[in-house]
């Protein structure tokens, strides 16, 4: 039965509707895979097999009666631990937080449940969601299904592990500097960060988005009509638009595509990453696009300023903890944040101002091009138990230089697999469009996915 889990979300819902497949059969297959794979992959938190089976039986009855609850009825989905689900504690990936059940669903979870989706589990993240890793003092360590000794990236670590390991096609992560796209790139997924405010989120913060992490572009497109419906709790929300996310693959003839192979600072992109992204750009050129090299939009001053502002913000959270609780925080995160407590107020303010500098440069670059292609991650891989590719709290953000500007600039951006390293690890291509042009990202990604062909060698550990 495990092969049914490799269907797309659209195919699965169609099979439920046509009574060719029962939500109960699907959930049973999913539970079997999860129970066999989780000891190796470590993707999940709050896995609820019995509750999920009961929900699947209820969905089956509705389909048999010809009255499904909504467009996702009976479809299993995971959401990142940071996305509140009523009745479940939100540990924020850290042993330092008291486990208090959430009193209501966050916007993403609420919309999914309204359409009948079954949140069968939540997915792991590092302490406070502030690492590109699955390293956590609360959760088990998430590992990359492509090679279990390697890192998933983060902070949507468990979502990446779950999607790549075949725990169904639909998973939702969050992203404030690359936390959807970075792990998607390292695990071969399509990961989408929408324009800020397109997909309501709570709590909100400068640059923070939620987004799908899925095996295919179509899977992400299939869930977007649900998760983009409005919610008053997000004060950064865009006016709601009932967009048609099922856009056709783009005709790229005459399109001006910026190719950014230098992030401007941080870790230099490794040769295998450059080669894979260049090959993807060459494919666009072969289909009629004009490839235009573009300069970085990020500078060292911008990245360091953001680092100071974020350190200070998180040290403010640490100071509210008792000494006993503070001692439970992951040492890497503690050491990183503590320096923020020593920063001058004026330096913190100047650091936060660098987010507006990123916004300016990330808007300016689109005066010359229609789309930007770049690497997602500068490196191919790193050990599963490292906190980040540098594993150095003094250099925490050297790997996010291709991704973080688009959070601060609010542009839609996606990761899509564009090849593999010599060691067999996936490499991500980033596709970025101007603010609010979310559908353009999907149409460009669909075109590339069609040229590339489907991924047929997803790793399985069941």
Coordinates of N, CA and C in Angstrom, one line a residue, residues 59-259:
X59 N -14.1 11.2 7.5 CA -14.0 11.7 6.1 C -14.5 10.7 5.1
X60 N -14.1 9.4 5.3 CA -14.6 8.3 4.5 C -16.1 8.3 4.4
X61 N -16.8 8.4 5.6 CA -18.2 8.4 5.6 C -18.8 9.6 4.8
X62 N -18.2 10.8 4.9 CA -18.6 11.9 4.2 C -18.5 11.7 2.7
X63 N -17.4 11.1 2.2 CA -17.2 10.8 0.8 C -18.3 9.8 0.3
X64 N -18.5 8.8 1.1 CA -19.5 7.8 0.8 C -20.9 8.4 0.6
X65 N -21.1 9.4 1.4 CA -22.4 10.1 1.4 C -22.5 11.2 0.3
X66 N -21.3 11.4 -0.4 CA -21.2 12.4 -1.4 C -21.2 13.8 -0.9
X67 N -20.7 14.0 0.4 CA -20.8 15.3 1.0 C -19.5 15.6 1.7
X68 N -18.4 15.7 1.0 CA -17.1 16.0 1.7 C -17.2 17.4 2.4
X69 N -16.4 17.5 3.4 CA -16.4 18.8 4.2 C -15.8 19.9 3.4
X70 N -14.8 19.7 2.6 CA -14.1 20.7 1.9 C -13.1 20.1 0.9
X71 N -12.4 21.0 0.3 CA -11.5 20.6 -0.8 C -10.3 19.7 -0.4
X72 N -10.1 19.7 0.9 CA -9.0 18.8 1.4 C -9.5 17.7 2.3
X73 N -10.7 17.4 2.2 CA -11.3 16.5 3.2 C -10.6 15.1 3.2
X74 N -10.1 14.7 4.4 CA -9.4 13.4 4.5 C -8.0 13.4 4.2
X75 N -7.4 14.6 3.7 CA -6.0 14.6 3.3 C -5.1 14.9 4.4
X76 N -4.2 14.0 4.7 CA -3.2 14.2 5.8 C -2.3 15.3 5.4
X77 N -1.9 16.1 6.5 CA -1.0 17.2 6.3 C -0.2 17.4 7.6
X78 N 1.0 17.9 7.5 CA 1.7 18.2 8.7 C 1.9 19.8 8.7
X79 N 2.0 20.3 9.9 CA 2.4 21.7 10.1 C 3.5 21.8 11.1
X80 N 4.3 22.8 10.9 CA 5.5 23.0 11.7 C 5.1 23.3 13.2
X81 N 5.9 22.8 14.1 CA 5.5 22.9 15.5 C 5.2 24.4 15.9
X82 N 5.8 25.4 15.3 CA 5.6 26.8 15.7 C 4.2 27.3 15.3
X83 N 3.5 26.5 14.4 CA 2.2 26.9 14.0 C 1.2 26.3 15.0
X84 N 0.5 27.1 15.8 CA -0.4 26.6 16.9 C -1.5 25.7 16.4
X85 N -1.7 24.6 17.0 CA -2.9 23.8 16.8 C -3.5 23.6 18.2
X86 N -4.8 23.8 18.3 CA -5.5 23.9 19.5 C -5.3 22.6 20.3
X87 N -5.0 22.7 21.6 CA -4.8 21.6 22.4 C -3.4 21.0 22.5
X88 N -2.5 21.5 21.6 CA -1.1 21.0 21.6 C -0.2 22.1 22.1
X89 N 0.7 21.7 23.0 CA 1.7 22.7 23.4 C 2.6 23.2 22.3
X90 N 3.2 24.4 22.4 CA 4.1 24.9 21.4 C 5.4 25.1 22.1
X91 N 6.3 24.1 22.1 CA 7.6 24.2 22.8 C 8.6 25.1 22.2
X92 N 8.3 25.5 20.9 CA 9.3 26.4 20.2 C 10.7 25.7 20.1
X93 N 10.6 24.4 20.1 CA 11.9 23.6 19.9 C 12.8 23.6 21.0
X94 N 12.4 24.1 22.2 CA 13.4 24.2 23.3 C 12.8 23.7 24.6
X95 N 13.7 23.1 25.4 CA 13.3 22.5 26.7 C 13.1 23.6 27.7
X96 N 13.3 24.9 27.3 CA 13.2 26.0 28.3 C 11.8 26.5 28.4
X97 N 10.9 26.1 27.5 CA 9.5 26.6 27.5 C 8.5 25.7 28.2
X98 N 7.6 26.2 29.0 CA 6.6 25.4 29.7 C 5.6 24.9 28.6
X99 N 5.2 23.7 28.8 CA 4.3 23.0 27.8 C 2.9 23.4 28.2
X100 N 2.4 24.4 27.6 CA 1.0 24.9 27.8 C 0.2 24.7 26.5
X101 N -0.9 23.9 26.5 CA -1.7 23.7 25.3 C -2.2 25.0 24.7
X102 N -2.1 25.1 23.4 CA -2.6 26.2 22.6 C -4.1 26.3 22.8
X103 N -4.7 27.5 22.9 CA -6.1 27.6 23.1 C -6.9 27.8 21.8
X104 N -6.1 28.0 20.7 CA -6.8 28.1 19.4 C -5.8 27.8 18.3
X105 N -6.4 27.5 17.1 CA -5.5 27.2 16.0 C -5.0 28.5 15.4
X106 N -3.7 28.5 15.0 CA -3.2 29.6 14.2 C -3.9 29.6 12.8
X107 N -3.7 30.8 12.1 CA -4.5 30.9 10.9 C -4.3 29.7 9.9
X108 N -3.1 29.3 9.7 CA -2.8 28.2 8.7 C -3.6 26.9 9.2
X109 N -3.4 26.5 10.4 CA -4.1 25.3 10.9 C -5.6 25.5 10.8
X110 N -6.1 26.7 11.1 CA -7.6 26.9 11.1 C -8.1 26.7 9.7
X111 N -7.4 27.3 8.7 CA -7.9 27.2 7.3 C -7.9 25.7 6.9
X112 N -6.8 25.0 7.2 CA -6.7 23.6 6.8 C -7.8 22.7 7.4
X113 N -8.1 22.9 8.7 CA -9.2 22.2 9.3 C -10.5 22.5 8.7
X114 N -10.7 23.8 8.4 CA -12.0 24.2 7.7 C -12.3 23.4 6.4
X115 N -11.2 23.1 5.7 CA -11.3 22.4 4.5 C -11.2 20.9 4.6
X116 N -11.2 20.4 5.9 CA -11.2 18.9 6.1 C -9.9 18.3 6.1
X117 N -8.8 19.0 6.0 CA -7.5 18.4 6.1 C -7.3 17.8 7.5
X118 N -6.5 16.7 7.6 CA -6.2 16.0 8.8 C -4.8 16.4 9.2
X119 N -4.6 17.2 10.3 CA -3.2 17.5 10.7 C -2.8 16.2 11.6
X120 N -2.1 15.3 10.9 CA -1.8 14.0 11.5 C -0.6 14.2 12.5
X121 N 0.2 15.2 12.3 CA 1.4 15.5 13.2 C 1.8 16.9 12.9
X122 N 2.7 17.3 13.9 CA 3.4 18.6 13.7 C 4.9 18.2 13.4
X123 N 5.7 19.1 12.9 CA 7.0 18.8 12.6 C 8.0 19.6 13.4
X124 N 9.2 19.0 13.6 CA 10.2 19.5 14.5 C 10.9 20.8 14.0
X125 N 11.5 21.5 14.9 CA 12.3 22.7 14.6 C 13.3 22.9 15.7
X126 N 14.4 23.6 15.5 CA 15.4 23.9 16.5 C 14.9 24.9 17.6
X127 N 15.7 25.1 18.6 CA 15.4 26.0 19.7 C 15.0 27.4 19.1
X128 N 13.8 27.8 19.4 CA 13.2 29.1 19.0 C 13.2 29.3 17.5
X129 N 13.3 28.2 16.7 CA 13.3 28.3 15.3 C 14.4 29.1 14.7
X130 N 15.6 29.2 15.4 CA 16.6 30.1 15.0 C 17.9 29.5 14.6
X131 N 17.8 28.3 14.0 CA 18.9 27.6 13.4 C 18.5 27.1 12.0
X132 N 19.5 26.9 11.2 CA 19.3 26.2 9.9 C 19.7 24.7 10.2
X133 N 18.9 24.1 11.0 CA 19.2 22.7 11.5 C 18.0 22.2 12.2
X134 N 18.1 20.9 12.5 CA 17.0 20.3 13.3 C 17.5 20.1 14.8
X135 N 18.6 20.7 15.1 CA 19.2 20.6 16.5 C 18.3 21.3 17.5
X136 N 17.8 20.5 18.5 CA 16.9 21.0 19.4 C 17.1 20.4 20.8
X137 N 16.8 21.2 21.8 CA 16.9 20.6 23.2 C 15.6 20.0 23.6
X138 N 14.5 20.1 22.8 CA 13.2 19.4 23.0 C 13.0 18.3 22.1
X139 N 13.1 18.5 20.8 CA 12.8 17.5 19.8 C 13.9 16.5 19.6
X140 N 13.6 15.4 19.0 CA 14.6 14.5 18.5 C 15.3 15.2 17.3
X141 N 16.4 14.7 16.9 CA 17.2 15.3 15.8 C 16.6 14.9 14.5
X142 N 16.2 15.8 13.7 CA 15.7 15.5 12.3 C 16.9 15.3 11.4
X143 N 16.8 14.3 10.6 CA 17.9 14.0 9.7 C 17.5 14.0 8.2
X144 N 18.4 14.2 7.3 CA 18.1 14.3 5.9 C 17.9 12.9 5.3
X145 N 16.6 12.7 4.8 CA 16.4 11.3 4.3 C 17.3 10.9 3.2
X146 N 17.9 11.8 2.4 CA 18.7 11.5 1.3 C 20.0 10.8 1.8
X147 N 20.5 11.2 3.0 CA 21.6 10.7 3.7 C 21.5 11.0 5.1
X148 N 21.3 10.0 6.0 CA 20.9 10.2 7.4 C 22.0 10.9 8.2
X149 N 23.2 10.9 7.7 CA 24.3 11.5 8.5 C 24.3 13.0 8.2
X150 N 23.4 13.5 7.3 CA 23.5 14.9 6.9 C 22.3 15.7 7.4
X151 N 22.4 17.0 7.3 CA 21.5 18.0 7.9 C 20.3 18.2 6.9
X152 N 19.1 18.4 7.5 CA 18.0 18.8 6.7 C 18.1 20.3 6.3
X153 N 18.8 21.1 7.2 CA 18.6 22.5 7.2 C 17.5 22.9 8.1
X154 N 17.1 24.1 8.2 CA 16.0 24.5 9.0 C 15.7 26.0 8.8
X155 N 14.8 26.5 9.6 CA 14.3 25.9 10.8 C 13.2 24.9 10.6
X156 N 12.6 24.8 9.4 CA 11.5 23.9 9.1 C 12.2 22.5 8.8
X157 N 12.9 22.0 9.8 CA 13.7 20.8 9.6 C 12.8 19.6 9.5
X158 N 11.9 19.4 10.4 CA 11.0 18.3 10.4 C 10.1 18.2 9.2
X159 N 9.6 19.4 8.7 CA 8.8 19.4 7.5 C 9.6 18.9 6.3
X160 N 10.8 19.3 6.2 CA 11.7 18.9 5.1 C 11.9 17.4 5.1
X161 N 12.2 16.9 6.3 CA 12.5 15.5 6.5 C 11.2 14.7 6.2
X162 N 10.1 15.1 6.7 CA 8.8 14.4 6.5 C 8.4 14.4 5.0
X163 N 8.6 15.5 4.3 CA 8.2 15.5 2.9 C 9.1 14.7 2.0
X164 N 10.4 14.8 2.3 CA 11.4 14.0 1.5 C 11.3 12.5 1.8
X165 N 10.9 12.1 3.0 CA 10.8 10.7 3.4 C 9.4 10.1 2.9
X166 N 8.5 10.9 2.4 CA 7.3 10.4 1.8 C 6.2 10.3 2.8
X167 N 6.1 11.2 3.7 CA 5.0 11.2 4.7 C 3.8 12.0 4.0
X168 N 3.4 11.6 2.8 CA 2.4 12.3 2.1 C 3.0 13.6 1.4
X169 N 2.2 14.2 0.6 CA 2.7 15.3 -0.2 C 2.6 16.7 0.4
X170 N 1.8 16.9 1.5 CA 1.6 18.3 2.0 C 2.2 18.5 3.3
X171 N 3.0 19.6 3.4 CA 3.7 20.0 4.6 C 3.8 21.5 4.6
X172 N 3.6 22.1 5.8 CA 3.7 23.6 5.9 C 4.8 23.9 6.9
X173 N 5.7 24.8 6.4 CA 6.8 25.3 7.3 C 6.6 26.8 7.5
X174 N 7.6 27.4 8.1 CA 7.6 28.9 8.3 C 9.0 29.4 7.9
X175 N 9.1 30.7 7.5 CA 10.3 31.2 6.9 C 10.5 32.7 7.3
X176 N 11.6 33.0 7.9 CA 11.9 34.4 8.2 C 13.2 34.9 7.6
X177 N 14.1 33.9 7.2 CA 15.3 34.2 6.6 C 15.7 33.2 5.6
X178 N 14.8 32.2 5.3 CA 15.1 31.1 4.4 C 14.6 29.8 5.0
X179 N 13.8 29.8 6.0 CA 13.6 28.5 6.8 C 12.6 27.5 6.1
X180 N 12.0 28.0 5.0 CA 11.3 27.0 4.1 C 12.2 26.6 3.0
X181 N 12.8 27.6 2.3 CA 13.6 27.4 1.1 C 14.9 26.6 1.4
X182 N 15.6 27.0 2.5 CA 16.9 26.3 2.8 C 16.7 24.8 2.9
X183 N 15.8 24.4 3.8 CA 15.7 22.9 4.0 C 15.1 22.3 2.7
X184 N 14.2 23.0 2.0 CA 13.7 22.4 0.8 C 14.8 22.2 -0.2
X185 N 15.7 23.1 -0.3 CA 16.9 23.0 -1.2 C 17.7 21.8 -0.9
X186 N 18.0 21.6 0.4 CA 18.9 20.5 0.9 C 18.2 19.2 0.8
X187 N 16.8 19.1 0.6 CA 16.1 17.8 0.6 C 15.4 17.6 -0.7
X188 N 15.6 18.5 -1.7 CA 15.0 18.2 -3.1 C 13.6 18.6 -3.3
X189 N 13.0 19.4 -2.3 CA 11.6 19.7 -2.4 C 11.3 21.0 -3.1
X190 N 10.1 21.3 -3.4 CA 9.6 22.6 -3.8 C 9.2 23.3 -2.5
X191 N 9.8 24.4 -2.2 CA 9.5 25.1 -1.0 C 9.1 26.6 -1.4
X192 N 8.0 27.1 -1.0 CA 7.5 28.4 -1.4 C 7.3 29.3 -0.3
X193 N 8.0 30.5 -0.4 CA 7.8 31.6 0.6 C 7.0 32.7 -0.2
X194 N 5.7 32.9 0.2 CA 4.9 33.9 -0.5 C 5.3 35.3 -0.2
X195 N 4.7 36.2 -1.0 CA 4.8 37.6 -0.6 C 4.3 37.8 0.8
X196 N 5.0 38.7 1.5 CA 4.6 38.9 2.9 C 3.1 39.3 3.0
X197 N 2.4 38.6 3.8 CA 1.0 38.9 4.0 C 0.0 38.1 3.1
X198 N 0.6 37.4 2.1 CA -0.3 36.6 1.2 C -0.9 35.4 2.0
X199 N -0.2 34.8 2.9 CA -0.7 33.7 3.6 C -0.7 34.1 5.1
X200 N -1.8 34.3 5.7 CA -1.9 34.9 7.0 C -1.2 34.0 8.1
X201 N -0.5 34.7 9.0 CA 0.3 34.0 10.0 C 0.2 34.7 11.3
X202 N 0.3 34.0 12.4 CA 0.2 34.6 13.7 C 1.0 33.7 14.7
X203 N 2.0 34.2 15.4 CA 2.4 35.6 15.4 C 3.2 36.0 14.2
X204 N 3.1 37.3 13.9 CA 3.8 37.9 12.7 C 5.0 38.7 13.2
X205 N 5.9 38.9 12.3 CA 7.2 39.6 12.6 C 7.7 40.0 11.2
X206 N 8.6 41.0 11.2 CA 9.2 41.5 10.0 C 9.8 40.3 9.2
X207 N 9.2 40.1 8.0 CA 9.8 39.1 7.1 C 9.2 37.7 7.3
X208 N 8.4 37.4 8.3 CA 8.0 36.1 8.7 C 6.9 35.6 7.8
X209 N 7.0 34.5 7.2 CA 5.9 33.9 6.4 C 5.8 32.4 6.7
X210 N 4.6 31.9 6.3 CA 4.4 30.4 6.3 C 4.4 30.0 4.8
X211 N 4.7 28.8 4.5 CA 4.7 28.3 3.1 C 4.7 26.8 3.0
X212 N 4.2 26.3 1.9 CA 4.2 24.8 1.6 C 5.6 24.3 1.3
X213 N 5.8 23.0 1.7 CA 7.0 22.3 1.3 C 6.5 20.9 0.8
X214 N 6.7 20.7 -0.5 CA 6.0 19.6 -1.2 C 7.0 19.0 -2.2
X215 N 6.6 17.7 -2.6 CA 7.5 17.1 -3.6 C 7.3 17.7 -5.0
X216 N 6.2 18.3 -5.3 CA 6.0 18.9 -6.7 C 5.4 20.3 -6.5
X217 N 5.6 21.1 -7.6 CA 5.0 22.4 -7.7 C 3.5 22.3 -7.6
X218 N 2.9 21.3 -8.2 CA 1.4 21.2 -8.2 C 0.9 21.0 -6.8
X219 N 1.6 20.2 -6.0 CA 1.1 20.0 -4.6 C 1.0 21.3 -3.9
X220 N 2.0 22.1 -4.0 CA 2.0 23.4 -3.4 C 0.8 24.3 -3.9
X221 N 0.7 24.3 -5.2 CA -0.4 25.0 -5.8 C -1.8 24.6 -5.3
X222 N -1.9 23.3 -5.1 CA -3.2 22.7 -4.6 C -3.6 23.1 -3.2
X223 N -2.6 23.4 -2.4 CA -2.9 23.8 -1.0 C -3.1 25.3 -0.8
X224 N -2.5 26.1 -1.7 CA -2.5 27.5 -1.6 C -3.9 28.2 -1.5
X225 N -4.9 27.7 -2.2 CA -6.2 28.4 -2.1 C -6.8 28.3 -0.7
X226 N -6.4 27.2 0.0 CA -6.9 27.0 1.4 C -6.2 27.9 2.4
X227 N -4.8 27.9 2.3 CA -4.0 28.6 3.4 C -3.9 30.1 3.2
X228 N -4.3 30.6 2.0 CA -4.3 32.0 1.8 C -5.6 32.7 2.1
X229 N -6.6 32.0 2.5 CA -7.8 32.7 3.0 C -7.6 33.6 4.2
X230 N -8.3 34.6 4.3 CA -7.9 35.7 5.3 C -8.1 35.3 6.7
X231 N -7.4 36.0 7.6 CA -7.5 35.9 9.0 C -7.2 37.2 9.6
X232 N -8.1 37.8 10.4 CA -7.9 39.1 11.0 C -6.7 39.2 11.9
X233 N -6.2 38.1 12.4 CA -5.1 38.2 13.4 C -3.8 38.6 12.8
X234 N -3.6 38.5 11.5 CA -2.4 38.9 10.9 C -2.5 40.4 10.4
X235 N -1.9 41.3 11.2 CA -2.0 42.7 10.8 C -1.1 43.0 9.7
X236 N -0.3 42.1 9.2 CA 0.6 42.3 8.0 C -0.1 41.8 6.7
X237 N -1.3 41.3 6.8 CA -2.0 40.6 5.7 C -2.2 41.5 4.5
X238 N -2.1 41.0 3.3 CA -2.5 41.7 2.1 C -4.0 41.6 2.0
X239 N -4.6 42.4 1.2 CA -6.0 42.3 0.9 C -6.2 40.9 0.3
X240 N -7.2 40.2 0.7 CA -7.4 38.8 0.2 C -7.8 38.8 -1.3
X241 N -7.1 38.0 -2.1 CA -7.5 37.7 -3.5 C -7.7 36.2 -3.7
X242 N -8.8 35.9 -4.3 CA -9.0 34.5 -4.6 C -8.3 34.1 -5.9
X243 N -7.0 34.0 -5.8 CA -6.1 33.7 -6.9 C -6.3 32.3 -7.5
X244 N -6.1 32.1 -8.8 CA -6.1 30.8 -9.4 C -4.7 30.3 -9.4
X245 N -4.3 29.4 -8.4 CA -3.0 29.0 -8.3 C -2.6 27.9 -9.3
X246 N -3.6 27.4 -10.1 CA -3.3 26.4 -11.1 C -2.9 27.1 -12.4
X247 N -1.8 27.8 -12.3 CA -1.4 28.6 -13.5 C -0.6 27.6 -14.5
X248 N -0.6 27.9 -15.8 CA 0.1 27.0 -16.7 C 1.6 27.3 -16.6
X249 N 2.4 26.4 -17.1 CA 3.8 26.6 -17.2 C 4.1 27.9 -18.0
X250 N 5.0 28.7 -17.6 CA 5.3 29.9 -18.3 C 6.0 29.7 -19.7
X251 N 5.7 30.5 -20.6 CA 6.5 30.6 -21.9 C 7.5 31.7 -21.6
X252 N 8.8 31.3 -21.5 CA 9.8 32.2 -21.1 C 10.5 33.0 -22.2
X253 N 10.0 32.8 -23.4 CA 10.6 33.5 -24.6 C 10.6 35.0 -24.3
X254 N 11.7 35.6 -24.4 CA 11.8 37.1 -24.2 C 11.9 37.5 -22.8
X255 N 11.8 36.6 -21.9 CA 11.8 37.0 -20.4 C 13.2 37.4 -20.1
X256 N 13.4 38.5 -19.3 CA 14.7 38.9 -18.8 C 14.9 38.3 -17.4
X257 N 15.8 37.3 -17.4 CA 16.1 36.6 -16.1 C 17.4 37.0 -15.6
X258 N 17.4 37.5 -14.3 CA 18.7 37.8 -13.7 C 19.3 36.6 -13.0
X259 N 20.6 36.4 -13.3 CA 21.3 35.3 -12.7 C 22.2 35.8 -11.6

